[in-house]
Amino acid sequence: MKIAVTFREARTDDARDIIGFQLAMARETEELELDPDILTRGVEAVFADPNRGRYFVAEHDGRVIGSLMITYEWSDWRNGVVWWIQSVYVLPQFRGRGVYAGLYEHVKAFVNADASIRGIRLYVDKRNSRAQQVYARLGMNGEHYSVFEWMK
């Protein structure tokens, strides 16, 4: 059942919610306990420097119930920027109610309005089949690339 949700760019006073979401997501998806101090500095760094990214949030009844972060990749093939969706989180009690779909459409409207932004990408844990189904339902294709990483 869909609910009334407002979508907007995050403000610095949303940082506490975003930090809480990221702590919960790391536990939930990767069984990982993030260092809250490092995470807090990381979130604050995005708000301090918009070249690092930007956050968008979903609100219901004045409460932030979900968020995502956009980061940027330059594509020489497309002579433009590709937006990467990262750090997606929706409170469990609001999942399956169109919150992420609304956030995605909100972000997609920015992309469609700016010719220099060439598309949207995201990565998802291979074990997160529910999220993959949502992304596919929204028209995203996960068959083209695999992501490899090395993390320190």
PDB file of C-alpha atoms in Angstrom:
ATOM      1  CA  MET A   1       0.000   0.000   0.000  1.00  0.00           C
ATOM      2  CA  LYS A   2       1.496   3.299  -1.122  1.00  0.00           C
ATOM      3  CA  ILE A   3       1.712   6.194   1.314  1.00  0.00           C
ATOM      4  CA  ALA A   4       1.995   9.973   0.944  1.00  0.00           C
ATOM      5  CA  VAL A   5       5.699  10.730   0.640  1.00  0.00           C
ATOM      6  CA  THR A   6       7.622  13.901  -0.155  1.00  0.00           C
ATOM      7  CA  PHE A   7      11.008  13.712  -1.879  1.00  0.00           C
ATOM      8  CA  ARG A   8      13.684  16.387  -1.597  1.00  0.00           C
ATOM      9  CA  GLU A   9      17.386  17.074  -1.462  1.00  0.00           C
ATOM     10  CA  ALA A  10      18.734  16.415   2.011  1.00  0.00           C
ATOM     11  CA  ARG A  11      19.742  19.211   4.359  1.00  0.00           C
ATOM     12  CA  THR A  12      22.503  19.141   6.951  1.00  0.00           C
ATOM     13  CA  ASP A  13      19.920  18.614   9.685  1.00  0.00           C
ATOM     14  CA  ASP A  14      19.081  15.264   8.000  1.00  0.00           C
ATOM     15  CA  ALA A  15      22.598  13.966   8.695  1.00  0.00           C
ATOM     16  CA  ARG A  16      21.607  12.189  11.913  1.00  0.00           C
ATOM     17  CA  ASP A  17      18.921  10.175  10.099  1.00  0.00           C
ATOM     18  CA  ILE A  18      21.266   9.376   7.201  1.00  0.00           C
ATOM     19  CA  ILE A  19      23.976   8.200   9.605  1.00  0.00           C
ATOM     20  CA  GLY A  20      21.465   5.973  11.388  1.00  0.00           C
ATOM     21  CA  PHE A  21      20.281   4.568   8.066  1.00  0.00           C
ATOM     22  CA  GLN A  22      23.840   3.730   6.997  1.00  0.00           C
ATOM     23  CA  LEU A  23      24.637   2.002  10.290  1.00  0.00           C
ATOM     24  CA  ALA A  24      21.462  -0.083   9.922  1.00  0.00           C
ATOM     25  CA  MET A  25      22.075  -0.866   6.244  1.00  0.00           C
ATOM     26  CA  ALA A  26      25.631  -2.108   6.858  1.00  0.00           C
ATOM     27  CA  ARG A  27      24.356  -4.413   9.612  1.00  0.00           C
ATOM     28  CA  GLU A  28      21.421  -5.617   7.560  1.00  0.00           C
ATOM     29  CA  THR A  29      23.090  -6.181   4.192  1.00  0.00           C
ATOM     30  CA  GLU A  30      26.690  -7.062   5.059  1.00  0.00           C
ATOM     31  CA  GLU A  31      26.605  -7.907   8.784  1.00  0.00           C
ATOM     32  CA  LEU A  32      29.130  -5.107   9.189  1.00  0.00           C
ATOM     33  CA  GLU A  33      29.468  -2.727  12.130  1.00  0.00           C
ATOM     34  CA  LEU A  34      30.612   0.641  10.800  1.00  0.00           C
ATOM     35  CA  ASP A  35      32.630   2.993  12.962  1.00  0.00           C
ATOM     36  CA  PRO A  36      30.104   5.732  13.807  1.00  0.00           C
ATOM     37  CA  ASP A  37      32.780   8.436  14.027  1.00  0.00           C
ATOM     38  CA  ILE A  38      34.211   7.651  10.592  1.00  0.00           C
ATOM     39  CA  LEU A  39      30.711   7.384   9.106  1.00  0.00           C
ATOM     40  CA  THR A  40      29.672  10.708  10.656  1.00  0.00           C
ATOM     41  CA  ARG A  41      32.722  12.443   9.172  1.00  0.00           C
ATOM     42  CA  GLY A  42      31.983  10.789   5.810  1.00  0.00           C
ATOM     43  CA  VAL A  43      28.377  12.002   5.737  1.00  0.00           C
ATOM     44  CA  GLU A  44      29.394  15.474   6.885  1.00  0.00           C
ATOM     45  CA  ALA A  45      32.038  15.569   4.124  1.00  0.00           C
ATOM     46  CA  VAL A  46      29.320  15.143   1.482  1.00  0.00           C
ATOM     47  CA  PHE A  47      27.337  18.053   2.914  1.00  0.00           C
ATOM     48  CA  ALA A  48      30.506  20.169   3.127  1.00  0.00           C
ATOM     49  CA  ASP A  49      31.565  19.522  -0.479  1.00  0.00           C
ATOM     50  CA  PRO A  50      28.837  18.950  -3.092  1.00  0.00           C
ATOM     51  CA  ASN A  51      31.499  17.699  -5.536  1.00  0.00           C
ATOM     52  CA  ARG A  52      31.601  14.521  -3.437  1.00  0.00           C
ATOM     53  CA  GLY A  53      27.916  13.812  -3.866  1.00  0.00           C
ATOM     54  CA  ARG A  54      24.470  14.732  -2.649  1.00  0.00           C
ATOM     55  CA  TYR A  55      21.809  13.081  -0.571  1.00  0.00           C
ATOM     56  CA  PHE A  56      18.108  12.854  -1.300  1.00  0.00           C
ATOM     57  CA  VAL A  57      15.501  11.888   1.277  1.00  0.00           C
ATOM     58  CA  ALA A  58      11.939  10.642   1.465  1.00  0.00           C
ATOM     59  CA  GLU A  59       9.631  12.094   4.141  1.00  0.00           C
ATOM     60  CA  HIS A  60       6.336  10.837   5.489  1.00  0.00           C
ATOM     61  CA  ASP A  61       4.396  12.895   8.053  1.00  0.00           C
ATOM     62  CA  GLY A  62       7.457  15.122   8.604  1.00  0.00           C
ATOM     63  CA  ARG A  63       9.753  12.165   9.327  1.00  0.00           C
ATOM     64  CA  VAL A  64      12.676  11.101   7.117  1.00  0.00           C
ATOM     65  CA  ILE A  65      11.965   7.466   6.214  1.00  0.00           C
ATOM     66  CA  GLY A  66      14.513   6.819   3.481  1.00  0.00           C
ATOM     67  CA  SER A  67      17.535   8.225   1.716  1.00  0.00           C
ATOM     68  CA  LEU A  68      20.060   7.700  -1.016  1.00  0.00           C
ATOM     69  CA  MET A  69      23.291   9.323  -2.073  1.00  0.00           C
ATOM     70  CA  ILE A  70      24.393  10.326  -5.566  1.00  0.00           C
ATOM     71  CA  THR A  71      28.056  10.340  -6.579  1.00  0.00           C
ATOM     72  CA  TYR A  72      29.507  11.234  -9.943  1.00  0.00           C
ATOM     73  CA  GLU A  73      31.469   9.405 -12.648  1.00  0.00           C
ATOM     74  CA  TRP A  74      32.851  11.113 -15.740  1.00  0.00           C
ATOM     75  CA  SER A  75      32.154   9.089 -18.885  1.00  0.00           C
ATOM     76  CA  ASP A  76      34.412   9.852 -21.820  1.00  0.00           C
ATOM     77  CA  TRP A  77      32.293   7.491 -23.944  1.00  0.00           C
ATOM     78  CA  ARG A  78      29.241   9.647 -23.317  1.00  0.00           C
ATOM     79  CA  ASN A  79      30.997  13.000 -22.819  1.00  0.00           C
ATOM     80  CA  GLY A  80      28.988  13.529 -19.684  1.00  0.00           C
ATOM     81  CA  VAL A  81      28.445  12.570 -16.091  1.00  0.00           C
ATOM     82  CA  VAL A  82      26.820   9.369 -14.879  1.00  0.00           C
ATOM     83  CA  TRP A  83      25.141   9.533 -11.496  1.00  0.00           C
ATOM     84  CA  TRP A  84      25.752   6.584  -9.189  1.00  0.00           C
ATOM     85  CA  ILE A  85      23.068   5.799  -6.625  1.00  0.00           C
ATOM     86  CA  GLN A  86      24.622   4.625  -3.373  1.00  0.00           C
ATOM     87  CA  SER A  87      23.729   4.194   0.267  1.00  0.00           C
ATOM     88  CA  VAL A  88      20.058   3.403  -0.367  1.00  0.00           C
ATOM     89  CA  TYR A  89      18.017   2.827   2.764  1.00  0.00           C
ATOM     90  CA  VAL A  90      14.316   2.774   3.579  1.00  0.00           C
ATOM     91  CA  LEU A  91      13.070   2.088   7.089  1.00  0.00           C
ATOM     92  CA  PRO A  92      11.784  -1.505   7.236  1.00  0.00           C
ATOM     93  CA  GLN A  93       8.187  -0.557   8.091  1.00  0.00           C
ATOM     94  CA  PHE A  94       7.983   1.567   4.919  1.00  0.00           C
ATOM     95  CA  ARG A  95       9.428  -0.950   2.456  1.00  0.00           C
ATOM     96  CA  GLY A  96       7.229  -2.230  -0.333  1.00  0.00           C
ATOM     97  CA  ARG A  97       5.251   1.014  -0.349  1.00  0.00           C
ATOM     98  CA  GLY A  98       6.884   2.822  -3.246  1.00  0.00           C
ATOM     99  CA  VAL A  99       9.387   4.857  -1.210  1.00  0.00           C
ATOM    100  CA  TYR A 100      12.478   3.827  -3.144  1.00  0.00           C
ATOM    101  CA  ALA A 101      10.601   4.037  -6.458  1.00  0.00           C
ATOM    102  CA  GLY A 102       9.659   7.616  -5.587  1.00  0.00           C
ATOM    103  CA  LEU A 103      13.233   8.523  -4.642  1.00  0.00           C
ATOM    104  CA  TYR A 104      14.459   6.993  -7.887  1.00  0.00           C
ATOM    105  CA  GLU A 105      11.910   8.901  -9.985  1.00  0.00           C
ATOM    106  CA  HIS A 106      12.827  12.118  -8.125  1.00  0.00           C
ATOM    107  CA  VAL A 107      16.509  11.622  -8.994  1.00  0.00           C
ATOM    108  CA  LYS A 108      15.668  10.539 -12.547  1.00  0.00           C
ATOM    109  CA  ALA A 109      13.794  13.825 -13.078  1.00  0.00           C
ATOM    110  CA  PHE A 110      17.041  15.724 -12.339  1.00  0.00           C
ATOM    111  CA  VAL A 111      18.891  13.513 -14.830  1.00  0.00           C
ATOM    112  CA  ASN A 112      16.240  13.984 -17.527  1.00  0.00           C
ATOM    113  CA  ALA A 113      16.318  17.761 -17.061  1.00  0.00           C
ATOM    114  CA  ASP A 114      20.103  18.065 -17.521  1.00  0.00           C
ATOM    115  CA  ALA A 115      21.642  17.022 -20.867  1.00  0.00           C
ATOM    116  CA  SER A 116      25.115  16.779 -19.283  1.00  0.00           C
ATOM    117  CA  ILE A 117      23.973  13.911 -17.040  1.00  0.00           C
ATOM    118  CA  ARG A 118      23.997  10.817 -19.220  1.00  0.00           C
ATOM    119  CA  GLY A 119      22.442   8.186 -16.964  1.00  0.00           C
ATOM    120  CA  ILE A 120      22.118   6.466 -13.624  1.00  0.00           C
ATOM    121  CA  ARG A 121      23.989   3.455 -12.268  1.00  0.00           C
ATOM    122  CA  LEU A 122      24.055   1.578  -9.011  1.00  0.00           C
ATOM    123  CA  TYR A 123      25.560  -1.535  -7.568  1.00  0.00           C
ATOM    124  CA  VAL A 124      23.803  -4.054  -5.380  1.00  0.00           C
ATOM    125  CA  ASP A 125      24.966  -6.984  -3.311  1.00  0.00           C
ATOM    126  CA  LYS A 126      24.420 -10.165  -5.322  1.00  0.00           C
ATOM    127  CA  ARG A 127      22.574 -11.682  -2.355  1.00  0.00           C
ATOM    128  CA  ASN A 128      20.030  -8.844  -2.207  1.00  0.00           C
ATOM    129  CA  SER A 129      17.509 -10.331  -4.631  1.00  0.00           C
ATOM    130  CA  ARG A 130      14.631  -8.194  -3.353  1.00  0.00           C
ATOM    131  CA  ALA A 131      16.466  -4.975  -4.219  1.00  0.00           C
ATOM    132  CA  GLN A 132      17.453  -6.385  -7.613  1.00  0.00           C
ATOM    133  CA  GLN A 133      13.785  -7.080  -8.378  1.00  0.00           C
ATOM    134  CA  VAL A 134      12.873  -3.503  -7.468  1.00  0.00           C
ATOM    135  CA  TYR A 135      15.615  -2.050  -9.680  1.00  0.00           C
ATOM    136  CA  ALA A 136      14.576  -4.260 -12.610  1.00  0.00           C
ATOM    137  CA  ARG A 137      10.923  -3.276 -12.143  1.00  0.00           C
ATOM    138  CA  LEU A 138      11.986   0.375 -12.424  1.00  0.00           C
ATOM    139  CA  GLY A 139      13.619  -0.307 -15.789  1.00  0.00           C
ATOM    140  CA  MET A 140      17.251  -0.665 -14.725  1.00  0.00           C
ATOM    141  CA  ASN A 141      19.347  -3.365 -16.376  1.00  0.00           C
ATOM    142  CA  GLY A 142      21.796  -5.353 -14.254  1.00  0.00           C
ATOM    143  CA  GLU A 143      23.116  -7.620 -16.981  1.00  0.00           C
ATOM    144  CA  HIS A 144      25.746  -5.405 -18.605  1.00  0.00           C
ATOM    145  CA  TYR A 145      28.512  -4.943 -16.013  1.00  0.00           C
ATOM    146  CA  SER A 146      29.928  -6.626 -12.953  1.00  0.00           C
ATOM    147  CA  VAL A 147      31.645  -4.483 -10.338  1.00  0.00           C
ATOM    148  CA  PHE A 148      35.062  -5.493  -9.027  1.00  0.00           C
ATOM    149  CA  GLU A 149      36.669  -3.775  -6.092  1.00  0.00           C
ATOM    150  CA  TRP A 150      39.669  -3.639  -3.853  1.00  0.00           C
ATOM    151  CA  MET A 151      39.079  -1.943  -0.521  1.00  0.00           C
ATOM    152  CA  LYS A 152      41.643  -0.993   2.067  1.00  0.00           C
TER     153      LYS A 152
END
